[in-house]
Coordinates of C-alpha atoms in Angstrom, one line a residue:
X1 CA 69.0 69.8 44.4
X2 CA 65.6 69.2 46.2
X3 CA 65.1 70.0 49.5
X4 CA 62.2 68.4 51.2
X5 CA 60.7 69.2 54.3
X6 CA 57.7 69.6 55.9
X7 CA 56.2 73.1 56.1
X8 CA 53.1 71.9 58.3
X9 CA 53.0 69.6 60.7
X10 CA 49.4 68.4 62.7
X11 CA 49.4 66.0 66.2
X12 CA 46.6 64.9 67.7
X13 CA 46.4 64.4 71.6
X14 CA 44.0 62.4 73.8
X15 CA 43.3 62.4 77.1
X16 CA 41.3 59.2 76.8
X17 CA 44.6 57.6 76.3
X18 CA 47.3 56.5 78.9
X19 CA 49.9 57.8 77.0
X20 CA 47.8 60.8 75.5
X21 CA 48.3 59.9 71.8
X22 CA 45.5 59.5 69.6
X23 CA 46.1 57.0 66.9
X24 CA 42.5 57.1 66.0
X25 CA 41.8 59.5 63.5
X26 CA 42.8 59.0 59.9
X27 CA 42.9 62.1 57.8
X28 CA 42.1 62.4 54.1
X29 CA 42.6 65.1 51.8
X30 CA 39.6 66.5 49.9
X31 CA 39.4 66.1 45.9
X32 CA 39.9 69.6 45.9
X33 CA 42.9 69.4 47.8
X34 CA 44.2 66.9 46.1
X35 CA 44.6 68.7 43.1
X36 CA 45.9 71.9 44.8
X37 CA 48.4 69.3 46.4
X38 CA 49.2 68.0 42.6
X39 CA 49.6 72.0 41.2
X40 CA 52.1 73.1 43.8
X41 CA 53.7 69.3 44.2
X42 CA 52.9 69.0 47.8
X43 CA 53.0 65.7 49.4
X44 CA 51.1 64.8 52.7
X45 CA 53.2 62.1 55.3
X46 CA 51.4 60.1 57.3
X47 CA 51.8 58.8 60.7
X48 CA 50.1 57.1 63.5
X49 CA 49.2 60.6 64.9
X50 CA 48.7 63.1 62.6
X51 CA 50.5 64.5 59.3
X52 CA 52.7 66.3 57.5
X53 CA 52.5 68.7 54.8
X54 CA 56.1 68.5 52.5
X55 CA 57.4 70.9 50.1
X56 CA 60.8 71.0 48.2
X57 CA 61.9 74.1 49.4
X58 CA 64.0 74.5 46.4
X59 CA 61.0 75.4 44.0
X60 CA 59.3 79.1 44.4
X61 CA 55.4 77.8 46.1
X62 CA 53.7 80.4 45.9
X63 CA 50.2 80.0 46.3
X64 CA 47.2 81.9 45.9
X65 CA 45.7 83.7 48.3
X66 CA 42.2 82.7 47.6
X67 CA 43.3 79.5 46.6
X68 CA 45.3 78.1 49.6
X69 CA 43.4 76.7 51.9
X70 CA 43.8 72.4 52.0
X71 CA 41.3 70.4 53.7
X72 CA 41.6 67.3 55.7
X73 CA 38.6 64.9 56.2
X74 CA 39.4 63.0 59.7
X75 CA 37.4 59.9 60.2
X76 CA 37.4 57.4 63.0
X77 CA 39.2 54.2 62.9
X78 CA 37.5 53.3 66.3
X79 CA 33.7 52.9 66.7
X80 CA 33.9 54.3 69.6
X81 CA 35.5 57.5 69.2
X82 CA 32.4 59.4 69.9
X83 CA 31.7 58.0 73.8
X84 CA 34.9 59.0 74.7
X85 CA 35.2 62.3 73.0
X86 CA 34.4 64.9 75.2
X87 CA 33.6 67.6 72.0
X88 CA 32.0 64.9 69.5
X89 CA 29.0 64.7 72.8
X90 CA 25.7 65.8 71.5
X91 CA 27.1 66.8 67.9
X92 CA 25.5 65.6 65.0
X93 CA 27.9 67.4 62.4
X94 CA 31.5 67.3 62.3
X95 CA 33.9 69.4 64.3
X96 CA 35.9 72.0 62.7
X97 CA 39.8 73.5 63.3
X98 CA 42.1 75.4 61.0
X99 CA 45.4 77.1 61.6
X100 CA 44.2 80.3 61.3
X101 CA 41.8 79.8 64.9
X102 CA 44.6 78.4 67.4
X103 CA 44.9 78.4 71.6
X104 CA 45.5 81.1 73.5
X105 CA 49.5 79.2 74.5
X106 CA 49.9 79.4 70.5
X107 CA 50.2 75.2 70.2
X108 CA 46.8 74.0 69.5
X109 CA 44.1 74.2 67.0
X110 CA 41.1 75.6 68.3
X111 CA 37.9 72.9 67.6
X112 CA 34.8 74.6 67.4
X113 CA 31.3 73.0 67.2
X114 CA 30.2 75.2 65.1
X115 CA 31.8 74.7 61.1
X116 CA 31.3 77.4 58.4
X117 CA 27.7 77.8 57.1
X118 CA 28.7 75.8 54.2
X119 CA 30.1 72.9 55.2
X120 CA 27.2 72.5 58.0
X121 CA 24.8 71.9 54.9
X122 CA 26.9 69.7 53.3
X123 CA 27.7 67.4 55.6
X124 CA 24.2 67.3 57.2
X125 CA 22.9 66.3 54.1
X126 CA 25.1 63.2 54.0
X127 CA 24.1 61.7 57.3
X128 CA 22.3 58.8 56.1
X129 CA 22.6 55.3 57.0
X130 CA 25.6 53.5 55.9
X131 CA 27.6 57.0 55.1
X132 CA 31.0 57.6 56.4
X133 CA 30.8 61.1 57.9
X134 CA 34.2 62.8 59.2
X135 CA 34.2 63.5 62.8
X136 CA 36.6 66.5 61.8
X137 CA 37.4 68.7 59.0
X138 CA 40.5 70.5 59.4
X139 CA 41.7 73.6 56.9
X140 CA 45.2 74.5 56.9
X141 CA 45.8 78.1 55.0
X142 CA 49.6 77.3 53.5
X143 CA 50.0 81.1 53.3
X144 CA 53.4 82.2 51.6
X145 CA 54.7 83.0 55.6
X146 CA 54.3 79.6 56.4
X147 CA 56.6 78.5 53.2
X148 CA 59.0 81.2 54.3
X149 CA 58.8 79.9 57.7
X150 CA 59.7 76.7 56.5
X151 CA 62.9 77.8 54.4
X152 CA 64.7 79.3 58.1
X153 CA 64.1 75.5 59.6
X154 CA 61.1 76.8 61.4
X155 CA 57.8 74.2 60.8
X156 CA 54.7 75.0 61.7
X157 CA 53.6 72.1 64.8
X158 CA 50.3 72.4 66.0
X159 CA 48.1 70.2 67.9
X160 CA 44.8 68.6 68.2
X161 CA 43.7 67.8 71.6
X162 CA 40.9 66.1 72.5
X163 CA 39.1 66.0 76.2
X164 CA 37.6 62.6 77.4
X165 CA 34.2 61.7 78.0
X166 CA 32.7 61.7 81.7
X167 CA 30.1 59.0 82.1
X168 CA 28.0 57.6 85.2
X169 CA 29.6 54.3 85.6
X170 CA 26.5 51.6 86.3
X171 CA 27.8 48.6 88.6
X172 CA 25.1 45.3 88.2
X173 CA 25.7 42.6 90.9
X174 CA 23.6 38.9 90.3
X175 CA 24.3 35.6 92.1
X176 CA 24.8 35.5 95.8
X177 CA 26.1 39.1 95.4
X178 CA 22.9 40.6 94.9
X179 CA 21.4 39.2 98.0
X180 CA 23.5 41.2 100.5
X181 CA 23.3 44.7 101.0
X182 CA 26.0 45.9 99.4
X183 CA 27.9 49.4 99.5
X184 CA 30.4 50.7 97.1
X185 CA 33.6 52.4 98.3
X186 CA 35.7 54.8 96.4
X187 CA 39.6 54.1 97.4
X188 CA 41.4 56.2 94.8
X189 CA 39.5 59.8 94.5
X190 CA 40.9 62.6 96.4
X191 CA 37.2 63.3 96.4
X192 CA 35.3 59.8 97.1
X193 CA 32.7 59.3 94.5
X194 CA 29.7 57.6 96.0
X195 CA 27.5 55.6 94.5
X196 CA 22.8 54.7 94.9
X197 CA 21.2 51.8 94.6
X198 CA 19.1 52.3 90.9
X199 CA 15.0 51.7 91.2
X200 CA 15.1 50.4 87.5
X201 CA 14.2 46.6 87.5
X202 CA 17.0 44.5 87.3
X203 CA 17.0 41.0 85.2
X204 CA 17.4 37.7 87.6
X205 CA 16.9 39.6 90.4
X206 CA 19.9 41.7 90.6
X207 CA 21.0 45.2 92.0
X208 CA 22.5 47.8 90.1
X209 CA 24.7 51.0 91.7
X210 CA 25.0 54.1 89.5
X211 CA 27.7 56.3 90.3
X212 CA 26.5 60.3 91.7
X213 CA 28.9 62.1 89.5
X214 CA 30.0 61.6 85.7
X215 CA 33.5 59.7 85.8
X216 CA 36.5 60.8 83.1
X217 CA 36.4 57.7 80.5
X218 CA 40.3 56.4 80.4
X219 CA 41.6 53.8 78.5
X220 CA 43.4 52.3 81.6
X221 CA 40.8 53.5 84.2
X222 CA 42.7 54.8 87.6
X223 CA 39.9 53.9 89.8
X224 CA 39.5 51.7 92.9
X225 CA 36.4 50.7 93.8
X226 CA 35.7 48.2 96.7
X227 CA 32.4 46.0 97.6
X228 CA 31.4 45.8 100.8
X229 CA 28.6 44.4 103.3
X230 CA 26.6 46.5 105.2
X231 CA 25.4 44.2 107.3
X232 CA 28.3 42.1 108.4
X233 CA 30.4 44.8 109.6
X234 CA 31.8 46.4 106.5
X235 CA 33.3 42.9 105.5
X236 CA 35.0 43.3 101.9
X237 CA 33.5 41.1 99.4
X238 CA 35.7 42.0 96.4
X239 CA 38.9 44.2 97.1
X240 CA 38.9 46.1 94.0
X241 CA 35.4 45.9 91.9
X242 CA 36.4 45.8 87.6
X243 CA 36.7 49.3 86.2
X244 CA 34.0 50.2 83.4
X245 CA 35.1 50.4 79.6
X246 CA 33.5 52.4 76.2
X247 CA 32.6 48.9 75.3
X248 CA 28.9 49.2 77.1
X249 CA 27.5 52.1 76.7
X250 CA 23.7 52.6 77.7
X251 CA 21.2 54.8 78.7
X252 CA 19.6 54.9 82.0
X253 CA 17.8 57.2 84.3
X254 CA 19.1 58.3 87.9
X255 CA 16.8 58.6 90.7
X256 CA 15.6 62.2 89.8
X257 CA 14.2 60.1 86.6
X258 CA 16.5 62.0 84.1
X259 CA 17.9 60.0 81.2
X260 CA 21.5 59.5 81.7
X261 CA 24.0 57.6 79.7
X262 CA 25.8 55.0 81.6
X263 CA 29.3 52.8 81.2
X264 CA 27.9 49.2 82.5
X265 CA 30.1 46.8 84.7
X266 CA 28.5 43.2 85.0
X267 CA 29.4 41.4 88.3
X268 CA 28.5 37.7 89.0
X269 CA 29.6 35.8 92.3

């Protein structure tokens, strides 16, 4: 009687999310794997945060030792995966885990800039316009003590976890608004982040603020920012200013001149 179960199991966290689940990433076996999932009948089960790896337990699997390895492709069902990925920042190649490299607490898959020599070359030579690139490749070795592990009950979890992105947040005030002389207040930082009044040009003679220090990208931002007026005695102008988002993304300079990249916030009143 077949006994199905899984023998591998892979979750990927987020910090960028509320909840810390990514649902992002959808992973796709190689051709290669495939067929190594087709000679040992294997079968991979999705779901919204990873996958599983399922073996009847019943059969002897029993595979070779230079012939084990299964690769996963993870691409990005958001556009925006990469401004709030803290490890995807400045990387032009995709990142690389496998079971065999894990944490020092023994849950997580270690992600490492730096892929094999091999796959390096071959995914640098498909960056072209219009090609789907993986922002991950992940190699799981099904060695025979995982499928031993497996048979006792025991499955292999690991996890991916993924840091989020710090970015200056870049406030821009038009309207009446960017007549007064405005200061920003930090309400909700242990440490208040401050923010300076940017020398770029502004369109329709606004102001902008750029924040001092990077700021942790979150999908429901925990900030609390408050407009006021200098000169009318601190006078609030808008109790809690709107918290930036991944959907406006920039690049600006700070007042030392170096190129930054900013989250905008547009503010008209």
């Amino acid at each position: 009687m077949a006994q199905f179960k899984p023998v591998f199991t892979l979750e990927v966290a987020h910090a960028f999310f509320a909840d810390g689940r990514c649902t992002q990433l959808q992973f796709v076996p190689s051709a290669a794997t495939e067929r190594l999932l087709h000679r040992y009948q294997l079968m991979v089960r999705h779901n919204d945060v990873g996958f599983s790896i399922i073996a009847d337990l019943e059969k002897d699997i029993a595979p070779d030792e230079d012939d084990s390895v299964l690769r996963f492709n993870a691409y990005a069902q958001d556009n925006y995966f990469g401004f709030y990925t803290a490890e995807t920042e400045g990387l032009y190649t995709p990142l690389y885990a496998t079971n065999t490299h894990i944490t020092a607490d023994n849950s997580s898959l270690e992600l490492q800039r730096d892929a094999p020599p091999q796959l390096q070359s071959e995914y640098s030579a498909r960056i072209k316009p219009g090609t789907r690139t993986p922002v991950l490749v992940v190699d799981i070795d099904l060695n025979d003590s995982a499928i031993a592990a497996a048979k006792t009950g025991a499955t292999a979890l690991r996890y991916l976890r993924f840091g989020t992105r710090e970015l200056y947040w870049k406030y821009y005030f038009f309207g009446e608004l960017a007549k007064l002389e405005l200061d920003i207040h930090d309400l909700g930082s242990p440490q208040a982040i401050a923010f300076d009044q940017s020398d770029e040009p502004v369109a329709k003679n606004g102001k902008a603020f750029i924040s001092q220090v990077p700021i942790a990208m979150n999908s429901e931002p925990k900030q609390r920012f408050q407009l006021k007026d200098k000169n009318n005695s601190g006078k609030i102008l808008i109790k809690r200013l709107p918290n930036a988002g991944i959907n406006l993304i920039s690049k600006s300079r700070n007042l030392k001149g170096q190129q930054i990249l900013v989250a905008e916030i547009y503010v008209n009143q």
